[in-house]
C-alpha positions as CSV (number, residue, x, y, z in Angstrom):
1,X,137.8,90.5,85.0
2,X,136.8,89.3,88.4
3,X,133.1,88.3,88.7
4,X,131.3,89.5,91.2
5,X,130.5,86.7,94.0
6,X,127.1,85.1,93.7
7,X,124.9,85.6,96.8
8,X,123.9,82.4,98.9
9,X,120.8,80.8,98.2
10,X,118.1,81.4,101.6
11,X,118.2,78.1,103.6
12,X,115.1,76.5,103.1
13,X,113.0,77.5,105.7
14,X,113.1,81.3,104.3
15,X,112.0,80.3,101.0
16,X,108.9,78.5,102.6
17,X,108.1,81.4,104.5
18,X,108.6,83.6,101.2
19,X,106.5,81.7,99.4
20,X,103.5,81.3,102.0
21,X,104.1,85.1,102.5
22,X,103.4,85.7,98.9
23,X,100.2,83.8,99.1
24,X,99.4,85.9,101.7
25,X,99.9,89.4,100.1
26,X,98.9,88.2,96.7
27,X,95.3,87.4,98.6
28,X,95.5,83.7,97.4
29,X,95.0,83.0,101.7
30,X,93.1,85.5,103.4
31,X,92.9,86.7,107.0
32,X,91.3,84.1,108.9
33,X,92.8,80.8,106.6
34,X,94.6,78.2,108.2
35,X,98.2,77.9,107.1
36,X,99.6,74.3,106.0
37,X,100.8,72.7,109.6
38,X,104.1,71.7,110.1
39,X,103.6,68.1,109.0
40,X,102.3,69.1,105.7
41,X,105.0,71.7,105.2
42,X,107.4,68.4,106.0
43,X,105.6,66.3,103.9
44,X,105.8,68.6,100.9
45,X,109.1,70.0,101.0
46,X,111.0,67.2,102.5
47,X,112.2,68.9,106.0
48,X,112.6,68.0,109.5
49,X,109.9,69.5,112.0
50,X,112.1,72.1,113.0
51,X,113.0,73.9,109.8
52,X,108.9,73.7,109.1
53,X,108.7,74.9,112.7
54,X,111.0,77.9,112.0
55,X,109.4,78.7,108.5
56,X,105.9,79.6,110.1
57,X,108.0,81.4,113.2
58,X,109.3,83.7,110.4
59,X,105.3,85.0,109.3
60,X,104.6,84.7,112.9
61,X,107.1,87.1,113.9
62,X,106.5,89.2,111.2
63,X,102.9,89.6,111.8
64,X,101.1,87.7,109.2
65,X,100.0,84.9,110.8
66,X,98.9,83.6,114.4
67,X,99.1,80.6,116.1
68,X,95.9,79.5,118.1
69,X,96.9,76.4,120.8
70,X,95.9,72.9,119.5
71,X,94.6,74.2,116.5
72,X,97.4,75.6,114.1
73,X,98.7,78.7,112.5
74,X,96.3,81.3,111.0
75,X,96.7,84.2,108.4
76,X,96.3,87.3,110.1
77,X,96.2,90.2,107.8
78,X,95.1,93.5,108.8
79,X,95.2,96.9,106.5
80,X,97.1,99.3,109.2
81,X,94.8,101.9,110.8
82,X,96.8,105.2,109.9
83,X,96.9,107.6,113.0
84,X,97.5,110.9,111.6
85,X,98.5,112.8,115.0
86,X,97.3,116.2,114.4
87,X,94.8,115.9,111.8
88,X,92.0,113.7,113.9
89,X,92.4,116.3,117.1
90,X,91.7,119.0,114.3
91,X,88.6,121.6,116.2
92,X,87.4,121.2,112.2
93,X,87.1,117.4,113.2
94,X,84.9,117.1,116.2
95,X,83.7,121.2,116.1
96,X,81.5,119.9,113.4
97,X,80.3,117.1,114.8
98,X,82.6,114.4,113.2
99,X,83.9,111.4,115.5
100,X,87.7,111.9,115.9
101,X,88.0,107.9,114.8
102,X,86.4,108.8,111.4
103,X,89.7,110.4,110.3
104,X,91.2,107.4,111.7
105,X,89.2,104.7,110.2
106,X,88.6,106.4,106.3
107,X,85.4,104.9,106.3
108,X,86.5,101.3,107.6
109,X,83.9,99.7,110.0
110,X,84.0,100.6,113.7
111,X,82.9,100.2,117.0
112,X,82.8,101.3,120.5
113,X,82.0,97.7,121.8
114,X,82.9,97.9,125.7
115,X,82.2,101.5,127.6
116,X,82.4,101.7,131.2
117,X,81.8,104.9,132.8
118,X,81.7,105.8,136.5
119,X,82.8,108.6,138.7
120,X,86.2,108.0,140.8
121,X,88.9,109.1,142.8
122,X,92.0,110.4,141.1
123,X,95.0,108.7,140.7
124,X,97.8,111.2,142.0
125,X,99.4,112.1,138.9
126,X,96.0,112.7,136.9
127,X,94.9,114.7,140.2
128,X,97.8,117.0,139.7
129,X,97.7,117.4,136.5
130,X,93.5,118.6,136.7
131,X,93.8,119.8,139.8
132,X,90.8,117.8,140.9
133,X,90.5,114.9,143.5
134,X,87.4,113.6,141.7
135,X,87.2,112.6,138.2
136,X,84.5,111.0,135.6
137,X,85.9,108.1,134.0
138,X,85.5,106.8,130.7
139,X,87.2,103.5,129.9
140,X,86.7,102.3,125.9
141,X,87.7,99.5,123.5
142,X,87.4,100.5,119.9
143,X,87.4,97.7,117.8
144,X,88.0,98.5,113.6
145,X,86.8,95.5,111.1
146,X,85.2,93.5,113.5
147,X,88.9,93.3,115.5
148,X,90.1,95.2,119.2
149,X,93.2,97.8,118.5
150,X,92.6,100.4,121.3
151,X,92.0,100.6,124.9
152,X,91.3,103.8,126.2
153,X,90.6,105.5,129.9
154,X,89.4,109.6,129.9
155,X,89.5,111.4,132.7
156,X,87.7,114.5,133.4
157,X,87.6,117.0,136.5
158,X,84.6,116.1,138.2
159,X,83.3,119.3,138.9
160,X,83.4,120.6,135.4
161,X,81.3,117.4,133.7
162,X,78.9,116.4,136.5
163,X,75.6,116.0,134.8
164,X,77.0,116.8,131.5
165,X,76.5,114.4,128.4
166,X,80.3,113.3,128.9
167,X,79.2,111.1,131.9
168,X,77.1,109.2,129.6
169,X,77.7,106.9,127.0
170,X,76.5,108.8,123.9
171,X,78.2,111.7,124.0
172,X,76.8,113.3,120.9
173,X,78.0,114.9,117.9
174,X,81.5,115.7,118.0
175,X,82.1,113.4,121.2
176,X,83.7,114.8,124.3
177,X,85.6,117.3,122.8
178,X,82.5,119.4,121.5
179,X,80.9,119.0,124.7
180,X,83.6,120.2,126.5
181,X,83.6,122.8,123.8
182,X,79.9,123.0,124.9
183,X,80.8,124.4,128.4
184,X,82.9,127.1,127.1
185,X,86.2,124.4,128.1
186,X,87.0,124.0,124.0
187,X,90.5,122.2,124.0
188,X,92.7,124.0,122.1
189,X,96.2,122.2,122.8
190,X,97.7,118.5,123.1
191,X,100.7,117.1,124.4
192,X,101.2,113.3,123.4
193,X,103.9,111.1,124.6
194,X,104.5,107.5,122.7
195,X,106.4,104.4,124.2
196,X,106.0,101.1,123.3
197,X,106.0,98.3,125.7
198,X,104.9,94.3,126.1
199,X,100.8,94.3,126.8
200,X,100.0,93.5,130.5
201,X,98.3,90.6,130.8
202,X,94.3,92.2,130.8
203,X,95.9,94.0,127.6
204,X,96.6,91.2,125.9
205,X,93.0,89.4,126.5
206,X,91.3,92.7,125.7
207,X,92.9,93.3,122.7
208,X,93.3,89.5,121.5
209,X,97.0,90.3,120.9
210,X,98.9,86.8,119.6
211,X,101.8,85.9,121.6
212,X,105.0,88.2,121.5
213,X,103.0,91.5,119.7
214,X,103.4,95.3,121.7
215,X,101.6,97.7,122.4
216,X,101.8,100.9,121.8
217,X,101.3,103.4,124.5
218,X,100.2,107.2,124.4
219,X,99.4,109.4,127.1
220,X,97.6,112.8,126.2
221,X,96.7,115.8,127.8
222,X,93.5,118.2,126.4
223,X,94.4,121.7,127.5
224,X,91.8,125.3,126.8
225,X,93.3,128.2,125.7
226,X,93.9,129.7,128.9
227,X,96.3,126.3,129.6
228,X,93.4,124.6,132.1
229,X,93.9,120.9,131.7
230,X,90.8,119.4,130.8
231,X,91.5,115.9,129.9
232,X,93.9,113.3,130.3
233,X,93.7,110.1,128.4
234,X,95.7,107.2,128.0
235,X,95.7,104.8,125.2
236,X,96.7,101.5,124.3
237,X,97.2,100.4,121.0
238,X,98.1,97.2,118.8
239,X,101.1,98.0,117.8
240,X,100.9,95.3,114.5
241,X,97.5,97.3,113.5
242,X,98.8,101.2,113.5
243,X,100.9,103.2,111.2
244,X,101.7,106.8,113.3
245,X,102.0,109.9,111.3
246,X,103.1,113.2,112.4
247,X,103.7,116.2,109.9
248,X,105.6,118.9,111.1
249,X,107.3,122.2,109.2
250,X,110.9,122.5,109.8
């Protein structure tokens, strides 16, 4: 009977990034923790710079670690922020006062920690799509455990929020949504669009994204009931720290 041929052991490198990876995941190194450098990976296993080079290249390309110029490579392990798409625009979410990120975050820490608001001229396609020239402008970074995922820019037809709460930094219960729900403008339809893409260079300071990590990029539209377009916002995410779930009936 003709055995079955036995697999090929993983060249060395891959079983030193296995093994670093499951000191990572088994929480024996934690986010933040300095990984061994690439002369004490030759050191202890024997190896030529480059294979040591290529072992951390593995984690780094998958993720789990970061490298940080002149100083080495660094664990970075982040739980995944789970974006349920329907569930956090829920009217049940913000029509009672609850902050859309809350469904987001499941009780994880996290902040608003840059908010620049101002009124503006439209860019052409958000002009056509509010029918307005002028538009308030709110432009966010939400950070989640103390680390940036999102950037954010509302805009909102000028005329409709002047002097309204949404031109302010604290919005209030329920954010813009219930304000806008305030001035009889509920929103009570989305349209997303997702595409990922390479961060632009701001993107990548703002967010603190290591080398080579996208971004993920959604542009949404807020319409009333009568189809008015009332906001349109686009996001941009770390791709590395977001899970994206949809449910959807057949």
């Amino acid at each position: 009977m003709q055995q079955s041929p036995v697999p090929p052991e993983p060249p060395i490198y891959r079983r030193i990034a296995d093994g670093l990876r499951e000191a990572i995941l088994s929480g024996a190194l934690r986010d933040g923790d300095r990984l061994p450098g690439e002369n004490a990976l030759m050191a202890e296993h024997g190896i030529a710079r480059a294979t040591a080079r290529q072992a951390l290249s593995v984690l780094i390309n998958e993720g789990l670690a970061v490298p940080k110029r002149g100083s080495g490579v660094y664990v970075r392990l982040f739980r995944p922020i789970r974006r349920h798409g329907s569930r956090r625009l829920a009217q049940r979410q913000w029509g009672q006062g609850q902050a859309i990120w809350d469904s987001d975050t499941s009780g994880r820490p996290y902040a608003v920690d840059e908010v620049e608001i101002g009124r503006e001229t439209a860019e052409e396609e958000v002009s056509r799509v509010l029918g307005s020239s002028e538009v308030w402008v709110r432009r966010r970074r939400y950070s989640v455990d103390g680390r940036p995922v999102q950037l954010s820019v509302s805009c909102f037809p000028a005329a409709l929020v002047e002097g309204t709460p949404i031109t302010l930094r604290d919005t209030g219960p329920g954010g813009v949504y219930a304000r806008l729900g305030d001035l009889g403008h509920a929103p009570a339809h989305f349209t997303e669009e997702v595409r990922a893409r390479m961060p632009h260079p701001h993107e990548t300071v703002q967010l603190d994204l290591p080398a080579g990590t996208p971004v993920i990029a959604i542009g949404r539209v807020a319409y009333t009931a009568d189809g008015t377009a009332v906001e349109v916002n686009e996001m941009v995410l770390d791709a590395a720290s977001y899970v994206l779930q949809y449910d959807f009936d057949a």
